[in-house]
Every structure is written in structure tokens, then in C-alpha cells.
Coordinates of C-alpha atoms and ligand atoms in Angstrom, one line a residue:
X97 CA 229.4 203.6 88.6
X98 CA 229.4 206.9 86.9
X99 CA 231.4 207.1 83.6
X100 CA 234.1 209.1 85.5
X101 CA 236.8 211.4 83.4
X102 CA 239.9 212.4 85.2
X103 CA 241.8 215.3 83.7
X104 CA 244.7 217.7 84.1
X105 CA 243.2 220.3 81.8
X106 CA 245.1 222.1 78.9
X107 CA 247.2 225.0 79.9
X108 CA 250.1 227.0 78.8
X109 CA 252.4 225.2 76.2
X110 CA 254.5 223.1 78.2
X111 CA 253.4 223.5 81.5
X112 CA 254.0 221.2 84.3
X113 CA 250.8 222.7 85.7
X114 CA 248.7 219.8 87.6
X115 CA 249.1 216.9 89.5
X116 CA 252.8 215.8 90.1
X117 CA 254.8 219.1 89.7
X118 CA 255.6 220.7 93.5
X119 CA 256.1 223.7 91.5
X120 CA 253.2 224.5 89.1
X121 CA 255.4 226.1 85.8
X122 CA 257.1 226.0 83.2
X123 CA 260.2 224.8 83.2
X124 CA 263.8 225.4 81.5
X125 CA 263.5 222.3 79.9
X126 CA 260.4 220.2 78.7
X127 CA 259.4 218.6 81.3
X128 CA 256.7 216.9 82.9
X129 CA 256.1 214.6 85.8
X130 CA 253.4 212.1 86.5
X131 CA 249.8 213.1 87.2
X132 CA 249.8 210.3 89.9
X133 CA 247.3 212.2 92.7
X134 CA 245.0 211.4 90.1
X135 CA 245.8 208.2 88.6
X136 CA 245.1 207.2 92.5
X137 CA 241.3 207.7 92.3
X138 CA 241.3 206.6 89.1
X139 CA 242.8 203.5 89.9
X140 CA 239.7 203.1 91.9
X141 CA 237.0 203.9 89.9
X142 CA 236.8 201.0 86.7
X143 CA 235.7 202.2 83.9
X144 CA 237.3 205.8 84.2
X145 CA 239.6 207.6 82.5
X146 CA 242.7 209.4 82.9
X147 CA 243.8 212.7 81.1
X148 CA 247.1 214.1 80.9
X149 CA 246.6 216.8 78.7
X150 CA 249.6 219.1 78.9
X151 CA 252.1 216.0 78.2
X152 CA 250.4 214.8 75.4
X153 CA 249.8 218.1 73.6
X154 CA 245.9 218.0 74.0
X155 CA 243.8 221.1 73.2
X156 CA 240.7 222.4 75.1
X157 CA 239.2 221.2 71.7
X158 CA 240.3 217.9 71.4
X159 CA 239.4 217.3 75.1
X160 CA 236.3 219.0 76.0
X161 CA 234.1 217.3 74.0
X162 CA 234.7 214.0 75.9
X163 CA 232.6 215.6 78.2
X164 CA 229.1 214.4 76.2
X165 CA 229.6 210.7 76.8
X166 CA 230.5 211.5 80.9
X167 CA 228.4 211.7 84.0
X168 CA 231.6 212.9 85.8
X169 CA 234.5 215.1 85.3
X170 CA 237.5 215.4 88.2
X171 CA 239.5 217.8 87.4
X172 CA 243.2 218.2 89.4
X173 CA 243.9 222.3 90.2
X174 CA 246.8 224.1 91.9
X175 CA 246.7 227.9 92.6
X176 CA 248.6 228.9 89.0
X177 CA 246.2 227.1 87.1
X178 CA 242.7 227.6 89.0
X179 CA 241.7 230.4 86.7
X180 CA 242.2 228.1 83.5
X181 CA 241.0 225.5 85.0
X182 CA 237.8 227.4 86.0
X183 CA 237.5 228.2 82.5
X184 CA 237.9 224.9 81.2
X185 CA 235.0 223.6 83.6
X186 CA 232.7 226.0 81.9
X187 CA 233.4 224.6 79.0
X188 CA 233.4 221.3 79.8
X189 CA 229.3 222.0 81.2
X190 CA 228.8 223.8 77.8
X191 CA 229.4 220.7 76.3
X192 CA 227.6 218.8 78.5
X193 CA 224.9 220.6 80.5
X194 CA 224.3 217.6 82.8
X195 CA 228.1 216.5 83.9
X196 CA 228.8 216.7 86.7
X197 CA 232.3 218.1 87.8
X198 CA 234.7 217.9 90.7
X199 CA 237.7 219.7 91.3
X200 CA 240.6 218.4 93.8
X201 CA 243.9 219.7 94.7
X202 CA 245.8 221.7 97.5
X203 CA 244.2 225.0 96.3
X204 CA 240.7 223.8 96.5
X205 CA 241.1 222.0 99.5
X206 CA 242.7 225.2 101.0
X207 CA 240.3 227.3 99.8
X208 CA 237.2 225.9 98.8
X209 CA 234.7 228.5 99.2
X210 CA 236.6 231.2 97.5
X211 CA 236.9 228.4 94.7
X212 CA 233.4 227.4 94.0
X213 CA 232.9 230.9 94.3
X214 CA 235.4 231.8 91.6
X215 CA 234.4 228.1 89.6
X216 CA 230.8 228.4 88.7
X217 CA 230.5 225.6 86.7
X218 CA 232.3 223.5 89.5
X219 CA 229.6 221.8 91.9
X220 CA 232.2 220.1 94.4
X221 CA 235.7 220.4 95.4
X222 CA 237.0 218.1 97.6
X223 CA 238.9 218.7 101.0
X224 CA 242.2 216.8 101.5
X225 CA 243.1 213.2 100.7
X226 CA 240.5 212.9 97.3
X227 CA 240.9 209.2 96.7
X228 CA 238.3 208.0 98.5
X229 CA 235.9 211.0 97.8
X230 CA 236.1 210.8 94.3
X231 CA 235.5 206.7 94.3
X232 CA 232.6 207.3 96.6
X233 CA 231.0 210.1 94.7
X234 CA 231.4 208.3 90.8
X235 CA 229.8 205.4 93.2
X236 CA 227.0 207.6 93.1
X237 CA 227.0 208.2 96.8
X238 CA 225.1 211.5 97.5
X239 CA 227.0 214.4 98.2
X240 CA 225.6 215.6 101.8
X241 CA 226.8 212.3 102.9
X242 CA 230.3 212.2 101.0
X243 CA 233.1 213.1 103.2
X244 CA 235.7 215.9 103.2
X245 CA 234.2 217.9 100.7
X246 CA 232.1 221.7 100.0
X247 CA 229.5 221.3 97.3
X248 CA 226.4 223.6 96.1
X249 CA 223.0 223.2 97.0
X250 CA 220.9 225.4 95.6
X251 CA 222.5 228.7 96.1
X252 CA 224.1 227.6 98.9
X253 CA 227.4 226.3 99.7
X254 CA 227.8 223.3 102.3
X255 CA 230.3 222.2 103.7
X256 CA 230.7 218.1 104.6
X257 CA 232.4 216.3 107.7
X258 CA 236.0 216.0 107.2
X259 CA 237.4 213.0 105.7
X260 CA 240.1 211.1 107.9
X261 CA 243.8 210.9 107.0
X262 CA 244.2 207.5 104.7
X263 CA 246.0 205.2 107.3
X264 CA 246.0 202.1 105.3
X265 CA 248.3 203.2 102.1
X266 CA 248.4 199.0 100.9
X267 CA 244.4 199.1 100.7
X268 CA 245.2 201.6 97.6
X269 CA 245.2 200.0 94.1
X270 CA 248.3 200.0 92.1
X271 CA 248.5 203.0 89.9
X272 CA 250.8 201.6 87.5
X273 CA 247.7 199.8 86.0
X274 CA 246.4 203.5 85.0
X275 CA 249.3 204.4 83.6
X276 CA 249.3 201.5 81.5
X277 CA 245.7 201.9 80.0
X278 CA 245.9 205.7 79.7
X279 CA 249.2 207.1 79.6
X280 CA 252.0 207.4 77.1
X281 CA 255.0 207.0 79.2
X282 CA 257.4 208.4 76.3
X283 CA 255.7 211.7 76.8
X284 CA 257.3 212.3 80.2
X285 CA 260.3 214.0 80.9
X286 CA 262.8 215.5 83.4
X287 CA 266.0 216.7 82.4
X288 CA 268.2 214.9 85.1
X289 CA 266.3 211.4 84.9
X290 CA 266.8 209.2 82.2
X291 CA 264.3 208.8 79.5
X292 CA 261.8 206.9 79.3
X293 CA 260.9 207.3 83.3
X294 CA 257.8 206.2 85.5
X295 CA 257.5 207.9 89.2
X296 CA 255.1 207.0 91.8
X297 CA 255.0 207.1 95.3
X298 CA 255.4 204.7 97.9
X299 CA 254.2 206.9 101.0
X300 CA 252.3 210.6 101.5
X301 CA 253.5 213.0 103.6
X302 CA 257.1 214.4 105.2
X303 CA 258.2 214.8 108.5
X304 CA 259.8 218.3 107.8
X305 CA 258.2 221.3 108.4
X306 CA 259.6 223.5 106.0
X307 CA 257.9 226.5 105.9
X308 CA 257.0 227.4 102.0
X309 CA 256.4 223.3 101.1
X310 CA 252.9 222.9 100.4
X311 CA 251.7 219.3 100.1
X312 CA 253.2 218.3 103.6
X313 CA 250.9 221.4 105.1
X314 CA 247.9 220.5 103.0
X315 CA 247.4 216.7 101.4
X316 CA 250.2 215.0 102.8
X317 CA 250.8 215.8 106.8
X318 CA 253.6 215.7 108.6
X319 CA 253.3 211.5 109.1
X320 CA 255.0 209.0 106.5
X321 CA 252.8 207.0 106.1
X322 CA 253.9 204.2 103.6
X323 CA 253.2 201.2 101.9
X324 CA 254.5 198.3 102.9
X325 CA 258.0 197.1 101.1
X326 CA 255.5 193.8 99.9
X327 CA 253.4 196.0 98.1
X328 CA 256.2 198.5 96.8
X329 CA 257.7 195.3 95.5
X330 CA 255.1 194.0 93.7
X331 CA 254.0 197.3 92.2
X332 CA 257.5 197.5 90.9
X333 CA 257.8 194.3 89.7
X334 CA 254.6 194.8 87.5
X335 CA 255.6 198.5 86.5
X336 CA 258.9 196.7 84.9
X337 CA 256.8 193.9 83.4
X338 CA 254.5 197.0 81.7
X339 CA 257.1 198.9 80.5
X340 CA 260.1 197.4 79.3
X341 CA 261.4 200.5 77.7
X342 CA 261.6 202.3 81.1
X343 CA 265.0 202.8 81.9
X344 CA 264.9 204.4 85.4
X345 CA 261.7 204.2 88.5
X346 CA 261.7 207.1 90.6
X347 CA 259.8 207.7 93.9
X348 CA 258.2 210.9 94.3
X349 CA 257.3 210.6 97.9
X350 CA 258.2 214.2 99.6
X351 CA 261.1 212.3 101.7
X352 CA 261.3 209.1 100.8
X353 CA 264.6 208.7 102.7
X354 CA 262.7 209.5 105.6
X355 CA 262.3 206.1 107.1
X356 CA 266.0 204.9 106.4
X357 CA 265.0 201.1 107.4
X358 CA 262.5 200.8 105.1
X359 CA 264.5 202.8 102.6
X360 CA 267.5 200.0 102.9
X361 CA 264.8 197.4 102.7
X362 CA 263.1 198.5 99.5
X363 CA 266.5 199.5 98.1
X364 CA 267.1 195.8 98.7
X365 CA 264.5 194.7 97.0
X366 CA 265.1 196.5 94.2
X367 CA 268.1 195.3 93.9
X368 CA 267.1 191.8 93.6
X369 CA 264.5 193.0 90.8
X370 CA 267.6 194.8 88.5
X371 CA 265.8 198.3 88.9
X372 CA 267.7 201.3 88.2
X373 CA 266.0 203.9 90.7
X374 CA 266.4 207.2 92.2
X375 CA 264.3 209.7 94.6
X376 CA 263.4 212.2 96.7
X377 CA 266.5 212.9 99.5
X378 CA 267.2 215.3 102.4
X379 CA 270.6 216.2 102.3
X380 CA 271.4 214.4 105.7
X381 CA 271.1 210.8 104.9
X382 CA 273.8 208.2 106.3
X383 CA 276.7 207.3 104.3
X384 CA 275.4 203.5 105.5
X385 CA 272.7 204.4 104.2
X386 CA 273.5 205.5 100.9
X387 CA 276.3 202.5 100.8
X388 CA 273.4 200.4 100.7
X389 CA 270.9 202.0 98.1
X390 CA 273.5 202.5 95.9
X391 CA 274.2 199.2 95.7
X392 CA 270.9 197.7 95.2
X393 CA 270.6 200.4 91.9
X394 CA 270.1 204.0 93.6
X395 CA 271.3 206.1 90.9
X396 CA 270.2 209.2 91.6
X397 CA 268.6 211.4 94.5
X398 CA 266.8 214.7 93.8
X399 CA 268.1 216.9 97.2
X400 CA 266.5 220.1 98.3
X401 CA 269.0 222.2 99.1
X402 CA 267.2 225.5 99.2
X403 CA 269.9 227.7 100.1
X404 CA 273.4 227.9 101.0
X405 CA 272.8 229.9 104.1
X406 CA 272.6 228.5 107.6
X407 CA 270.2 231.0 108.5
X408 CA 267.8 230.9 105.6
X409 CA 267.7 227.3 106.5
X410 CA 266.6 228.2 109.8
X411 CA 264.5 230.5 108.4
X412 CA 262.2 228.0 106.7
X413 CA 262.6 225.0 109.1
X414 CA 264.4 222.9 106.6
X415 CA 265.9 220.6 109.5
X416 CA 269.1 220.7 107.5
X417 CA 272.8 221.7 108.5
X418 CA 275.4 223.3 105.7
X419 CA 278.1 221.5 107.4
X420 CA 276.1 218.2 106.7
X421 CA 274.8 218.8 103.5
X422 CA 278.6 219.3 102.4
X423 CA 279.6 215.7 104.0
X424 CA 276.4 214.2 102.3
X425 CA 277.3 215.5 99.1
X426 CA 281.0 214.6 99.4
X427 CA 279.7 210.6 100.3
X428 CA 277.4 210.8 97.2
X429 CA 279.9 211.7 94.9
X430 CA 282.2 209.5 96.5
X431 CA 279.9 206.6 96.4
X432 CA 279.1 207.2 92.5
X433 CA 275.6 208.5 93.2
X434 CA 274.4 211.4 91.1
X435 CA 272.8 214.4 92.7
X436 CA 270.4 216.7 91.3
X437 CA 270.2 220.0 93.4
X438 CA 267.5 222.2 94.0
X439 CA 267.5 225.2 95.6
X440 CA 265.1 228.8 96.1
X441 CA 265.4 231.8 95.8
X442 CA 264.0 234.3 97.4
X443 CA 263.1 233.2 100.7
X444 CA 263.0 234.9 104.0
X445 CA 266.0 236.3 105.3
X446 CA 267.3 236.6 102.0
X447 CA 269.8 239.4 100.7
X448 CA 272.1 239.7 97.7
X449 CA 274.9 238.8 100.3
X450 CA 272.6 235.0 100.8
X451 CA 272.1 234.7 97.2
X452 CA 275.3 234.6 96.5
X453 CA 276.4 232.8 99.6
X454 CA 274.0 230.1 98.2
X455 CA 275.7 230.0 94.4
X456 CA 278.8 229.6 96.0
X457 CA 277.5 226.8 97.9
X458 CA 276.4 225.3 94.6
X459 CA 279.4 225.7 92.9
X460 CA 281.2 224.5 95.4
X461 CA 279.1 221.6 96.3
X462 CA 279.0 220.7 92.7
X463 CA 275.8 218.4 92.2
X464 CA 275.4 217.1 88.3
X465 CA 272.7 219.2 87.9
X466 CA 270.6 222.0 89.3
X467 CA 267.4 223.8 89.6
X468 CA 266.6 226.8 90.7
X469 CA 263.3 228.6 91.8
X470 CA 261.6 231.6 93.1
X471 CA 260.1 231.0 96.1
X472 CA 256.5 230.6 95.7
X473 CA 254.2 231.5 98.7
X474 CA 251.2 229.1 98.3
X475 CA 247.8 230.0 100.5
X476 CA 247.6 227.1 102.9
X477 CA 251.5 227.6 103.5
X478 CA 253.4 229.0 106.4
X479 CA 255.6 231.1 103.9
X480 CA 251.8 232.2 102.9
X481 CA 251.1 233.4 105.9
X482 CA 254.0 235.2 106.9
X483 CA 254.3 236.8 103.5
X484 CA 250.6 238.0 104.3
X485 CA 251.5 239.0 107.8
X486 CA 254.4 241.0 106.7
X487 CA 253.8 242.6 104.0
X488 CA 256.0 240.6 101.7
X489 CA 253.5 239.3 98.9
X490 CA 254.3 241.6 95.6
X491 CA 251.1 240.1 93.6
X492 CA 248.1 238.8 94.6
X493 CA 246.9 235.3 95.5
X494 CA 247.1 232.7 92.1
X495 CA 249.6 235.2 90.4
X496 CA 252.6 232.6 90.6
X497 CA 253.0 232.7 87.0
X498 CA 252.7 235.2 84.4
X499 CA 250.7 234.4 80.9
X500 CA 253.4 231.9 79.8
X501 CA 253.3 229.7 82.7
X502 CA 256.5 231.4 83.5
X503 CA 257.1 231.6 87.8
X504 CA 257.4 235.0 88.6
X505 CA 259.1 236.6 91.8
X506 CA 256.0 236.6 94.3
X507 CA 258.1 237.7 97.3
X508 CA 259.8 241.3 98.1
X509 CA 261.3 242.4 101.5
X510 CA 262.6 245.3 102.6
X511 CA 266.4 245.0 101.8
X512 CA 265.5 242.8 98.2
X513 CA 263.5 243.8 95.3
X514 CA 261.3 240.8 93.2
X515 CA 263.3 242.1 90.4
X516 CA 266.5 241.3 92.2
X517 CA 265.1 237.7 92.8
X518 CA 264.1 237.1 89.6
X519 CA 267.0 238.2 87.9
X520 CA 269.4 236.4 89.9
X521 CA 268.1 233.1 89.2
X522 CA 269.5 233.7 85.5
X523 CA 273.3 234.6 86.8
X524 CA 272.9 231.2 89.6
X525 CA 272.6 229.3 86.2
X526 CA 275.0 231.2 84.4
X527 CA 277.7 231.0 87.0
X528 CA 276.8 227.3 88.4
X529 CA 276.7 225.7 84.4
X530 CA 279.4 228.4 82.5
X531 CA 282.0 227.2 84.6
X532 CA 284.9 225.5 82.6
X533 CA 284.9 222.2 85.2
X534 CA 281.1 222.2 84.8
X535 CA 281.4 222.3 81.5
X536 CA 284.0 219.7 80.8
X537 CA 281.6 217.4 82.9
X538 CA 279.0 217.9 80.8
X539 CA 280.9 217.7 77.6
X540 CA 282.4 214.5 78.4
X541 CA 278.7 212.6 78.9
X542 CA 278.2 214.1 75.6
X543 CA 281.3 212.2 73.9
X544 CA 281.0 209.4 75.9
X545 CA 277.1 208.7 74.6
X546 CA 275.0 209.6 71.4
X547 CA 272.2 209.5 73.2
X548 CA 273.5 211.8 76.1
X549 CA 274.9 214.1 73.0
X550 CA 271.4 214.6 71.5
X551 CA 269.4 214.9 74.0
X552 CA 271.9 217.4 75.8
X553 CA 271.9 219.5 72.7
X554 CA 267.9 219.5 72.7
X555 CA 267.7 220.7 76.3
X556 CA 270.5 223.7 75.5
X557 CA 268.4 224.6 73.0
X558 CA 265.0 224.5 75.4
X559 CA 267.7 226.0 78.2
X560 CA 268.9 228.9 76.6
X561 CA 265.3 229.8 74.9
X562 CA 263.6 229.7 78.1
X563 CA 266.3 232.4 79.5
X564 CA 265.5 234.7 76.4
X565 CA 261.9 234.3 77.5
X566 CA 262.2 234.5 81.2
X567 CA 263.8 238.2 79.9
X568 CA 260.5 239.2 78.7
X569 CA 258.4 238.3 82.0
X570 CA 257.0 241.9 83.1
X571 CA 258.2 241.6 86.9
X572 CA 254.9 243.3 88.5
X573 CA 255.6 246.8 90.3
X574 CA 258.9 245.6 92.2
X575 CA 260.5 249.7 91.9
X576 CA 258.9 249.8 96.1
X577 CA 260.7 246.5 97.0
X578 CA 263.8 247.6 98.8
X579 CA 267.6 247.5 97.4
X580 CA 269.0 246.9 94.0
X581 CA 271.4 244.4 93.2
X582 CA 275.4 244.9 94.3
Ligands
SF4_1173 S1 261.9 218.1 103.4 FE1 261.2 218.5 101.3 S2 259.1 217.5 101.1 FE2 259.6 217.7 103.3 S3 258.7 219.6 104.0 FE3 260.8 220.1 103.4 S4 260.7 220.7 101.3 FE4 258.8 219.6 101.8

């Protein structure tokens, strides 16, 4: 077995940039989700090792060196981060001529030639699903006969036969174990779940189509394929042996209310384990439904939202109904479950008339908490293509983020400037959190818990910096795009 390194390289201060973050940025608050895509190979390969850098404050000086005592390096990319990441490669073979190094990741497996191309110092990047590649490869299986990958020979650039969709999702090890040897959980955050947290997934893929969400149209498919409530079990039941301090589990599987039997059944046996968890929701689950997870320790679900516009909906094939949403949110609220909201801006069809249909919506709504984003057309998506098609892509391919790791508006149409989308995402927070009702709410958690009262203030801080930032992001060329704001 090849002595196998696993990284999410350094990047921007701060930035949720590799593995577990749908959106590749930085965020309002410090924040950082689990690099579980790769703590799934490395699960599989003993011996390896499992590199977090960006949560853990690593350098490219503190962590390239590692590189001297490894055969293999597998390094996780997305489109914002490629070009670091690129970088960090070459300086990963600089330290060690004779590694060998991997990269995986929707933006590879999208595009693999224009990546080897553009990462000399890569000599594979795998295509789809990488568990299996990865294990087979630090196995020292040759690459011509590896699976679902492009890899150089020579000068060339050959590509292998692809690799089948994982059907068996029990055959893969727990990652929990991984997390164990090579994480520190206190190092993770997200504002709206409580701290210490641990996420994982119990299932790839969503049954959605939604036009600008990548992993569904790129790693995952439109199949939920899951793990069987045995094995969700008994990885949760060892993830609470391991870490004690955790105070909530959440499951980052796109839709994991998407099979609402085997939602009920896992929340049930959760319930009989004492776990307090949350997860990923569309806003049309069953009040039965929710009756049921929240009482087997549901306490919060993370609900895409998007926009408050029937038509945008539409739009983007979210599947959802306004009307619905509304009665789902009412139910949660009544049932004592907390919601965080998300919701984009800048997606097709959208005017300053949707925008601020959709902060209405919010405010109205009223989840406990909110997030709001710039639509981000990422190659491999239908957004992507469509924003090609029609002209809509203000900056070129891998320019999500400026030099910050700050999201920039990627999108113009005709009747709405980039600028217009990226400044509005300021007044949905300012009129969605400086509400007097919203901030009473808040407030109150405050008195009612130390805890809530300093970590509250902390975020404010990170909140309201972030804004002053987000002022200084250069918004490239959007004077062509179209109407200013009303
Ligand atoms: S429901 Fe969520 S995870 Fe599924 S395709 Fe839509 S945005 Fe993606």
C-alpha cells in the first residue's frame, strides 16, 4: 500500500474551499464543514492520512513538506480553488520529485483534460465516484487499468473506462474512524449548528433536478442511494462513543428527507440512541413526517429555499411550491423545529421586483437563521450551460471568488446588473436580521444562555466584518449588465 496523504490544501484565510462545502467560499461567519468525500477513501486506504488544512490553520509550509515521506498525495479541488490547488501540487512535487499526486473533485471530474492541462504537476484526476479509484491506485494498481480516471503517459493524456456508480453504499467503511485519528472536531463550525458538530452522510445523490446544484449533476446522480438504517445506526452509535463532547450529528446527504420511510426509521433510531440531530430538508416534507423526527431528537433542518418566487423556482427545477414551503415552515415552527434558510440570488428570471419578492418571503417566513448566496454557475451544471448559451456568465470559468475567497456575482442578464446582485445580498441581510422581532429573538437566546451570548457576539463581530469586506470586492465589469437597482 502506498503511504497515501489526503489533503484539502491551504487556501484563503478561512475558506470553506474543499470537500464538504456546496458552496466553495468564504463565509460571513467562520465556518467550516467536514472534508468527508475524502475521509471516504481514506477510510479505505490504512495507513493514510487525512488533511484538513484550512480548519486547522495549516500553511503551505507546514504541510508541503509531508510530501518527502509519501508515495501519494490526493488532493480534493472544486472550480474556486483549482488554481491554488494547482499551485500547491507543484509544490508538493518540489518537495518530493517522485510523489505521485491525484486530484478528485467535481471540477476535475468535469473537466479533466482542461485540468491536467492547467495542473502540471498533477499526473491523474479521477472521474466521478473517487473512493474506489483512489484505494485501487494507493493499492498500487496500474493506472491504464484503474477505472474512471485521465492520467499522463508520456506527453499524452489518456483517458480510462468509466467507473460504475457505487451501488452498495454499506460495503463503504465508516468515516467516523478517520475523523477520529486525524481530525480535530473542535475546529469545525457552522453558525446555525451547535458547537462541537460532526456531519456525515448516510446516502449520495438527490432526486431533484435543480438546475445550478452541482454534486447531484456530477458525483452524486439523481438516485439516493443510501445506507442501510443498520449501518447508519451503528456508525452513529460509535461517532457518540468517539466524541463525547459532540453536541449535535448532522447529515449532509443533498436530500436526506428524500426517502421519508427511511428518514422516520433512522430518526427512530436515533431516538433510542439520545442523539440530538439535524439535516438536509426540502421544504415539502409531511407534517407526519416531521411529527416523527422531531420526536426522536430532529432539531434542526437546513432547507433550500432559493427564492421566494414561484417562477424562479420553476426556473431552476426546484420541485418546490411557495404555497408549501409556507405550510412547511408554519408545521416546523409549530412543531418546535428550528429552520435554517437558504436561499440565492441571482438566478434566472431574476429582477429587482424577485429579489425583493424573495426577502419578503424570508421575512415573512421567518426561519431562525439565514444564508444567502450569489448564484454560482459551476461547469458541469445546467445553470453552467445556460449561462454559456445565453450570454449570462460576467467572468470566466473558476472566477467564483475574488482574491479573498469572497463569492462574487458570476451571473448578469439583461434587466439585472452583477452589481445589483451582489449588493442586494447585503440589504436581504440587513432587512431579514435588523428587524426589531428578529432581533428580540435573537436577544433573548442571548440572555437565556452564556454560551449562546458569546458565541453570538463572536459571530456579529465575524458578521459585520465580512459585510465591510464584501464592500471592497471589485465586482468585475458589471456597467453592460442591464438595469440598476429601483
Ligand atoms: S434539492 Fe437540494 S441537493 Fe437536491 S438538487 Fe436541489 S439544491 Fe441540490
Amino acid at each position: 500500500m502506498k503511504h497515501t496523504l489526503f489533503l484539502n490544501p491551504p487556501s484563503y484565510e478561512g475558506f470553506d474551499g474543499g470537500a464538504g462545502s456546496r458552496y466553495q467560499a468564504r463565509r460571513e461567519i467562520r465556518s467550516f464543514w467536514y472534508p468527508t468525500w475524502l475521509a471516504q477513501p481514506a477510510a479505505m486506504v490504512p495507513g493514510s492520512r487525512l488533511i484538513d488544512a484550512p480548519p486547522d490553520g495549516l500553511t503551505v509550509e507546514q504541510v508541503a513538506p509531508l510530501a518527502r515521506d509519501c508515495e501519494l498525495a490526493v488532493l480534493h479541488t472544486s472550480t474556486p480553488s483549482f488554481p491554488n490547488d494547482a499551485r500547491f501540487a507543484a509544490r508538493l512535487k518540489e518537495e518530493n520529485p517522485r510523489i505521485q499526486i491525484g486530484m478528485v473533485g467535481a471540477h476535475v471530474g468535469v473537466l479533466p483534460l482542461q485540468s491536467l492541462t492547467g495542473a502540471p504537476s498533477v499526473d491523474w484526476v479521477a472521474l466521478g465516484e473517487f473512493d474506489y479509484t483512489c484505494a485501487e491506485i494507493a493499492a498500487g494498481k496500474p493506472l491504464p487499468e484503474v477505472q474512471g480516471i485521465a492520467y499522463r503517459d508520456g506527453e499524452q493524456i489518456r483517458m480510462t473506462s468509466p467507473r460504475p456508480t457505487i451501488e452498495n453504499m454499506d460495503a463503504l467503511p465508516s468515516v467516523v474512524e478517520v475523523y477520529k485519528r486525524d481530525l480535530t472536531i473542535e475546529n469545525y463550525f457552522i453558525g446555525y449548528l451547535q458547537h462541537p458538530y460532526v456531519s456525515l452522510y448516510t446516502g449520495r445523490g438527490c432526486r431533484s433536478k435543480c438546475t445550478f446544484c452541482l454534486w447531484p449533476q456530477t458525483l452524486g446522480g439523481h438516485r439516493y442511494r443510501v445506507r442501510s438504517a443498520d449501518s447508519v445506526e451503528a456508525e452513529m452509535a460509535a461517532a457518540k462513543k468517539y466524541f463525547p463532547q459532540v453536541r449535535e450529528f448532522f447529515f449532509d446527504d443533498d436530500t436526506f428527507t428524500d426517502d421519508l420511510p427511511r428518514a422516520e426509521e433512522i430518526a427512530r433510531r436515533l431516538g433510542r440512541l439520545g442523539m440530538t440531530w439535524s439535516c438536509n430538508a426540502k421544504a415539502n416534507v409531511p407534517r407526519k413526517t416531521l411529527e416523527i423526527l422531531r420526536a426522536n431528537g430532529l432539531r434542526l433542518l437546513l432547507v433550500g429555499y432559493e427564492s421566494g418566487n414561484q417562477q424562479i423556482l420553476n426556473n431552476i427545477k426546484k420541485g418546490t411550491r411557495i404555497d408549501i414551503a409556507r405550510e412547511f415552515t408554519r408545521n416546523c415552527r409549530e412543531l418546535g423545529i428550528t429552520i435554517h434558510g437558504t436561499f440565492i440570488l441571482g438566478l434566472p428570471g431574476e429582477t429587482p421586483e424577485t429579489i425583493r419578492e424573495t426577502i419578503r418571503f424570508a421575512c415573512d417566513i421567518e426561519p431562525e437563521t439565514i444564508q444567502v448566496s450569489l448564484a454560482a454557475p459551476y461547469p458541469g451544471t445546467e445553470l453552467y450551460r445556460q449561462a454559456q448559451e445565453q450570454g449570462w456568465l460576467q467572468i470566466q470559468t473558476g472566477e467564483l471568488v475574488d482574491t479573498h475567497g469572497v463569492q462574487v456575482a458570476a451571473l448578469r442578464y439583461p434587466t439585472l446588473s452583477s452589481t445589483l446582485i451582489f449588493d442586494s445580498v447585503e440589504d436581504f441581510y440587513r432587512k431579514f436580521y435588523f428587524r426589531p422581532r428578529k432581533i428580540f429573538s435573537l436577544v433573548g437566546g442571548m440572555v437565556r444562555s452564556p454560551e449562546v451570548m458569546k458565541r453570538r457576539l463572536r459571530e456579529g463581530v465575524e458578521f459585520f466584518r465580512f459585510l465591510h469586506e464584501r464592500k471592497k470586492t471589485p465586482q468585475p465589469s458589471a456597467a453592460a449588465a442591464g438595469s440598476p437597482a429601483s
